[in-house]
Coordinates of C-alpha atoms in Angstrom, one line a residue:
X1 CA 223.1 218.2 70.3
X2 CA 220.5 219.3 67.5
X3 CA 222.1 221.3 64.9
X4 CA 222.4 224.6 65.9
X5 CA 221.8 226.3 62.1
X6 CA 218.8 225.7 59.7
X7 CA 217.6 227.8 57.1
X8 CA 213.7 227.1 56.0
X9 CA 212.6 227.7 52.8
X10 CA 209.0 228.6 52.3
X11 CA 207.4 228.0 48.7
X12 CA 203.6 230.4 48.3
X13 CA 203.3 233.5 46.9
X14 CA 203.9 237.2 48.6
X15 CA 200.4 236.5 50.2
X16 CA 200.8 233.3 51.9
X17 CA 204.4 234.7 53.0
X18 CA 203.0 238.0 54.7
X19 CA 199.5 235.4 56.4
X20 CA 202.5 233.8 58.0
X21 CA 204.9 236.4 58.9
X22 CA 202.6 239.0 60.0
X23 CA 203.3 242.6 60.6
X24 CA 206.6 243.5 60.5
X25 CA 207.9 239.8 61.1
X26 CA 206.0 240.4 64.7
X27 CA 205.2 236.1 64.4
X28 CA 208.7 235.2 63.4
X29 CA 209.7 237.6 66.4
X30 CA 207.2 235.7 68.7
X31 CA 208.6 232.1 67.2
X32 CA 212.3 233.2 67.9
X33 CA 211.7 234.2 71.8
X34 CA 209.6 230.9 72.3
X35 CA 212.7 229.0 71.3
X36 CA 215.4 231.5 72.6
X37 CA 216.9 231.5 68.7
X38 CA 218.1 234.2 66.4
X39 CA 215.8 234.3 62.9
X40 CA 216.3 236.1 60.2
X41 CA 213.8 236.3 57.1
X42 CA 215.2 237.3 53.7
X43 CA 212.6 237.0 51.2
X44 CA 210.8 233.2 51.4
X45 CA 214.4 232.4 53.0
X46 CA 214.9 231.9 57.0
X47 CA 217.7 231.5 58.4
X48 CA 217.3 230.0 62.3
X49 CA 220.5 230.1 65.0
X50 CA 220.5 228.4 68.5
X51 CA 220.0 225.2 70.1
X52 CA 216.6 224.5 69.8
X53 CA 217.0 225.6 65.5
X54 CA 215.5 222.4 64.4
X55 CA 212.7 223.0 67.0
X56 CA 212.2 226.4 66.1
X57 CA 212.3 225.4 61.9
X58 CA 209.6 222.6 62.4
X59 CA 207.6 225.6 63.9
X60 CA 208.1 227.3 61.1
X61 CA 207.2 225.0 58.3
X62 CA 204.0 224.0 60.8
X63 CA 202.4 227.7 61.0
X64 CA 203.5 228.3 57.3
X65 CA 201.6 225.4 56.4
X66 CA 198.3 226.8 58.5
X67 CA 198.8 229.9 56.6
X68 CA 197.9 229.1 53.3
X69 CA 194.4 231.2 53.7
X70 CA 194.4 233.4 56.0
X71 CA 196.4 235.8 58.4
X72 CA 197.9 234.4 61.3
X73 CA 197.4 236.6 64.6
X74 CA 199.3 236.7 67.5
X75 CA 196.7 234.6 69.0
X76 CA 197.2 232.3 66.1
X77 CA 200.9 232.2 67.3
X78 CA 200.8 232.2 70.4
X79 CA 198.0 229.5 71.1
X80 CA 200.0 227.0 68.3
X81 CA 203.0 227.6 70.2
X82 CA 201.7 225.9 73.5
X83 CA 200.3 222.8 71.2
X84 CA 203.7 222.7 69.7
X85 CA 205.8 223.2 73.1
X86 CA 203.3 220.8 75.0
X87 CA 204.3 218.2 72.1
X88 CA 207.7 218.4 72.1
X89 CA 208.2 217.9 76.2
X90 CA 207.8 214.8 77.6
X91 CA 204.9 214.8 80.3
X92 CA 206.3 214.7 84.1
X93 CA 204.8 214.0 86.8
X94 CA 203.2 217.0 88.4
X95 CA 204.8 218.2 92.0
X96 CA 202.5 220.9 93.3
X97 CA 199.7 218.1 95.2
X98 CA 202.6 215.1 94.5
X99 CA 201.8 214.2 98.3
X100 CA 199.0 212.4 97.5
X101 CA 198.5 212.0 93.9
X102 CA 202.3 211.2 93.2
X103 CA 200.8 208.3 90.9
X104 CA 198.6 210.5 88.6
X105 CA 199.4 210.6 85.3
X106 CA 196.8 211.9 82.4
X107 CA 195.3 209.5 80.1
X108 CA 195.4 211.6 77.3
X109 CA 192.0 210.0 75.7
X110 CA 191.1 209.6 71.7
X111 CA 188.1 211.8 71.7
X112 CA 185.9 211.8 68.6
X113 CA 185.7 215.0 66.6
X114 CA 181.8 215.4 67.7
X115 CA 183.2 215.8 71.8
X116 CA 185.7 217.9 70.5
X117 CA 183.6 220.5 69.1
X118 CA 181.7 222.1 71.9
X119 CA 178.9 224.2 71.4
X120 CA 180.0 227.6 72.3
X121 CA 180.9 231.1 70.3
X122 CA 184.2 230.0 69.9
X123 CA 184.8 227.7 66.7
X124 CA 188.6 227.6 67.8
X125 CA 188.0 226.2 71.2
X126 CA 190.2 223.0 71.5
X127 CA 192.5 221.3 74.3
X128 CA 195.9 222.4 73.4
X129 CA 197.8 219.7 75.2
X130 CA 197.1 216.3 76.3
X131 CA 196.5 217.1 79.9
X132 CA 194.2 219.7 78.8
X133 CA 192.3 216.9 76.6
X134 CA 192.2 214.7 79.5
X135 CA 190.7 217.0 81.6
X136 CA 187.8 218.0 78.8
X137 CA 187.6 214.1 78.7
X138 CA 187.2 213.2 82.9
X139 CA 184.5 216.2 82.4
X140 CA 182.3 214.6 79.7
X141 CA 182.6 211.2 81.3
X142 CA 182.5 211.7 85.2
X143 CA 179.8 214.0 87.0
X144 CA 182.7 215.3 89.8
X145 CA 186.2 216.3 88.3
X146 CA 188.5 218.2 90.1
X147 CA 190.9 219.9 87.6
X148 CA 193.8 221.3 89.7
X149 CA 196.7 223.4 88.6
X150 CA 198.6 226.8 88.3
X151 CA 196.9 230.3 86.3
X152 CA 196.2 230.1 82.8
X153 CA 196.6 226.2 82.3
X154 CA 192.0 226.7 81.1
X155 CA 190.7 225.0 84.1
X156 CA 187.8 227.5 84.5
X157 CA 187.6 228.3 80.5
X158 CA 186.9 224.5 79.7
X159 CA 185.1 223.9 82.6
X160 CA 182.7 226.5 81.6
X161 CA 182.7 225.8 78.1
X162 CA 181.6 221.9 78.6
X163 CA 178.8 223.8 80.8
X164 CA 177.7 225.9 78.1
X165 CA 177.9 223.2 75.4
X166 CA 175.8 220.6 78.3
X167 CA 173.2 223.4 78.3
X168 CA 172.9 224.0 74.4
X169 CA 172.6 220.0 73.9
X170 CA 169.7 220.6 77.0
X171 CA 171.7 217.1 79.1
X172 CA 171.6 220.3 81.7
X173 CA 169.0 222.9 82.7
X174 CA 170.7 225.4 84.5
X175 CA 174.4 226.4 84.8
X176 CA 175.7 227.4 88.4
X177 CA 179.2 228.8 88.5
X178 CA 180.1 229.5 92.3
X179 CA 183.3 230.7 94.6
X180 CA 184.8 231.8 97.5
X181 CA 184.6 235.2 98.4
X182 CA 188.0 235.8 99.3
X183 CA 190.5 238.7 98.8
X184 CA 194.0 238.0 97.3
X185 CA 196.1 239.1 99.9
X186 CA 194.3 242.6 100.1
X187 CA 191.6 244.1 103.0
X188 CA 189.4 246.0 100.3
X189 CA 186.5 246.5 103.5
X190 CA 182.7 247.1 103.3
X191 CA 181.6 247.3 99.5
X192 CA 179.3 249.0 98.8
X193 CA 175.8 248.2 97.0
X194 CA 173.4 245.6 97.4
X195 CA 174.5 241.7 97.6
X196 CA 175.2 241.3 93.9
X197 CA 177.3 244.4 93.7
X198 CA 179.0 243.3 96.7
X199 CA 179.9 240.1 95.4
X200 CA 180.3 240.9 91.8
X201 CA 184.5 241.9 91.8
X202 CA 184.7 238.7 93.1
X203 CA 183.0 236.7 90.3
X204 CA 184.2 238.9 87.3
X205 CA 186.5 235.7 85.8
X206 CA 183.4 233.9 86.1
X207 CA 181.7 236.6 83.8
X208 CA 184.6 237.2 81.2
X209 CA 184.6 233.4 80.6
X210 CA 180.8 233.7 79.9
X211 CA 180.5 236.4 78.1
X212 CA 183.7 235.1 75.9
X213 CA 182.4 232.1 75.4
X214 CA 178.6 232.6 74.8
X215 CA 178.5 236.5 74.4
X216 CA 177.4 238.9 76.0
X217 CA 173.4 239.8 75.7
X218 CA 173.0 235.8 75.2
X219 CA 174.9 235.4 78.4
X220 CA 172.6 238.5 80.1
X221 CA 169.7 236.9 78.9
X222 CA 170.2 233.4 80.1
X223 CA 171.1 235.5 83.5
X224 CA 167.5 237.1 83.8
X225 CA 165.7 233.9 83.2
X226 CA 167.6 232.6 86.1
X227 CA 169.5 229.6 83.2
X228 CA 172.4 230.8 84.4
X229 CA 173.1 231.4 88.3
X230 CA 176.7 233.3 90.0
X231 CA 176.9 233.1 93.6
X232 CA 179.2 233.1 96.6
X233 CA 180.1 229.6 97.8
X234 CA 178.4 231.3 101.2
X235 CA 175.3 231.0 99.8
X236 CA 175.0 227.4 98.4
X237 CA 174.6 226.2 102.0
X238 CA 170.8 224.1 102.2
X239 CA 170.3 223.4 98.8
X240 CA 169.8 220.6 96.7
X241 CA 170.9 221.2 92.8
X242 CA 169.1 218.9 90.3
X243 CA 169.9 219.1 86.5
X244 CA 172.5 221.3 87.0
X245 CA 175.9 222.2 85.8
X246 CA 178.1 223.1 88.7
X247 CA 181.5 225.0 88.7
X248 CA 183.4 225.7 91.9
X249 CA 186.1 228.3 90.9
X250 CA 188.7 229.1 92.7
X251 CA 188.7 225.6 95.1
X252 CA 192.1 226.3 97.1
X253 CA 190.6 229.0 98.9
X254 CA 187.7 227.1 100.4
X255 CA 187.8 225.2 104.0
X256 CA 187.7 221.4 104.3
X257 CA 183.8 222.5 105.4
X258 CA 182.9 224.3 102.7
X259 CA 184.2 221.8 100.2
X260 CA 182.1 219.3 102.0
X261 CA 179.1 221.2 102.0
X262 CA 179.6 222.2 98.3
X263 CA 180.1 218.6 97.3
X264 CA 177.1 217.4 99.0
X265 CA 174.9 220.1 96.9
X266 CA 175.3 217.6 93.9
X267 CA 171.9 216.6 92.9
X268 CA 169.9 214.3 90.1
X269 CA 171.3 214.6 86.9
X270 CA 174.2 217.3 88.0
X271 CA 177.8 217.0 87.1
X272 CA 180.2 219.4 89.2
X273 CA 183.8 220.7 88.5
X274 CA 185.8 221.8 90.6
X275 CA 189.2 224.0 89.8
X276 CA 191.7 225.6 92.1
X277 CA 195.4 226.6 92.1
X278 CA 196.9 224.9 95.2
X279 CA 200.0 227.0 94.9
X280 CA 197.6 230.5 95.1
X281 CA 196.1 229.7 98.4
X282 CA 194.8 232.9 100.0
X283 CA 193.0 231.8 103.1
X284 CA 195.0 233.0 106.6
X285 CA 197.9 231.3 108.0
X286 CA 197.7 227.8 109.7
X287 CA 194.4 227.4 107.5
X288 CA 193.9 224.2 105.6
X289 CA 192.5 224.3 101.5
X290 CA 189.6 222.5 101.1
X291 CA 190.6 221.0 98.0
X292 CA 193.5 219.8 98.9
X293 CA 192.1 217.9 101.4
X294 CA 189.2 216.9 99.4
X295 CA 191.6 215.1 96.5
X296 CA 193.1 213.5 99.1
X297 CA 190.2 211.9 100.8
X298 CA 188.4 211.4 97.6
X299 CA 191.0 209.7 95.5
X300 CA 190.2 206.4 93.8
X301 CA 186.4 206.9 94.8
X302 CA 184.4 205.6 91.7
X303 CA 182.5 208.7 89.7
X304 CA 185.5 210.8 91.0
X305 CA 187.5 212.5 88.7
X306 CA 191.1 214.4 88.8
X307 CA 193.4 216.2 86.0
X308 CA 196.3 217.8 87.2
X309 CA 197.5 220.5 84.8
X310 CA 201.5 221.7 84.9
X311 CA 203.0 224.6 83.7
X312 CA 203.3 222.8 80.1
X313 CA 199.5 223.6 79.8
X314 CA 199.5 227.2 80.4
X315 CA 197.1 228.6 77.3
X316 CA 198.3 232.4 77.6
X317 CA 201.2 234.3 77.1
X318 CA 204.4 232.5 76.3
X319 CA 206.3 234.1 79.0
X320 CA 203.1 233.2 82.0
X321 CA 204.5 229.4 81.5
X322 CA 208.0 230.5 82.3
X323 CA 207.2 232.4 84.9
X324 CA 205.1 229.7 86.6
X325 CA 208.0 227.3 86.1
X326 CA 210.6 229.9 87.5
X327 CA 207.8 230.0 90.5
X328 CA 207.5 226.2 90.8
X329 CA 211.7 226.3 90.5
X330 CA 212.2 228.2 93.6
X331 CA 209.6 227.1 95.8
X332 CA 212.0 223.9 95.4

């Protein structure tokens, strides 16, 4: 059992000490909770109880180090403490689609430093985890990837962000982010407005990862020259799409047909990802996902990608990767 007392001491001035600490100790608070310790700070001296103390101390000395020039946020903190937690654990194998990808396991690539940096507004964008860099990996080298997994694990926010960055280098000329148009366990009726208003609620994660990651009179722009294309899955029935990048949000709510038909849109020169949660399926009872049926008929065919992402990739909160374990726990 790992020594259940440490006590850190951190050399720097009273600068580097408060970069690290942060207001009123708020990082050390966040540190403690991620490793269910007690930690107390008294001066450039921390003292660390629990089972996880030698954990929580390397955590410690790892954001202190990164705090040498500038103020860590809780962003900062929170974002390092997936890296560090998705370090420590050893990678399972992934349950929620185990009936027919039981053998998956993530390749966790070297990528060079020029893949790594993609061309979007956000200098700090980085996989987190390995699973995460395998995924931004099957994207750059595969032109269909499914990336399947539970909330916040940055299916979408990659996805997009390899779109973005395909369109800045010009391999792309257009980006088109699509999804199904359904509700979330809710009857919200006849919207009002014209099509795009109609459908708009329903693409909104689509636009915050845009606007986020490009910003957002870049983003308008590239919108009213058409560079840049959100529509309802509904809609991409017919058409042939050449140069394009295409994103299929939201995946586990489409029909085996629909998944077909969006597959087959894939023209010249395109690369499409597709992301869904199969554990948030909201199509009606006795209905079958379309992506789960997809991965299972498209597994092992050449050009075809798939990253499954687990509850040790979730990229928000601390507490959303506990709850989607306690979720993953009693479904069991």
């Amino acid at each position: 059992m790992s020594d259940p007392k440490k006590t850190v001491h951190l050399e720097g001035d009273n600068t580097h000490l408060a970069n690290f600490c942060g207001p009123l100790d708020e990082n050390l608070r966040q540190i403690a909770v991620a490793y269910d310790v007690q930690l107390r700070r008294r001066g450039e001296h921390i003292l660390i109880e629990g089972t996880q103390a030698a954990r929580a101390a390397h955590a410690v000395r790892w954001f202190h180090d990164r705090s040498v020039h500038k103020a860590l946020s809780l962003d900062d903190i929170q974002l390092g403490l997936v890296e560090l937690q998705a370090n420590d654990k050893p990678l399972k194998n992934p349950d929620p689609i185990k009936d027919f990808v039981n053998d998956y396991e993530p390749i966790a690539p070297v990528l060079n430093e020029g893949e790594l940096n993609l061309r979007t507004r956000r200098r700090d964008l980085r996989p987190r985890t390995a699973r995460q860099r395998d995924y931004l990996s099957q994207i750059l080298n595969h032109d269909i990837t499914f990336g399947v997994g539970p909330a916040g694990t940055g299916k979408t926010f990659l996805a997009v962000a390899c779109a973005i960055d395909a369109l800045e280098r010009e391999v792309v000329q257009r980006i088109v982010l699509t999804r199904p148009a359904v509700e979330a366990g809710e009857r919200l009726g006849f919207l009002p407005g014209d099509l795009n208003q109609k459908v708009d609620p329903y693409l909104r994660p689509l636009y915050d990862a845009l606007h986020d990651l490009m910003g957002f009179e870049k983003a308008q722009r590239l919108f009213e020259k058409q560079i840049i294309e959100i529509a309802p899955l509904a809609y991409m029935r017919g058409r042939t799409l050449n140069h394009s990048f295409i994103i299929l949000d939201e995946a586990q709510n489409t029909t085996p047909s629909q998944m077909k038909m969006f597959l087959t849109r894939t023209g010249f020169g395109s690369k499409a990802v597709i992301t869904g949660d199969p554990s948030q399926v909201d199509l009606p009872k006795g209905q079958s996902s379309g992506l789960m049926h997809a991965v299972s008929i498209l597994k092992g065919v050449k050009g075809v990608a798939l990253s499954q992402l687990t509850s040790q990739d979730v990229v928000r909160h601390p507490l959303v990767g506990r709850i989607v374990e306690a979720y993953e726990a009693h479904e069991k």
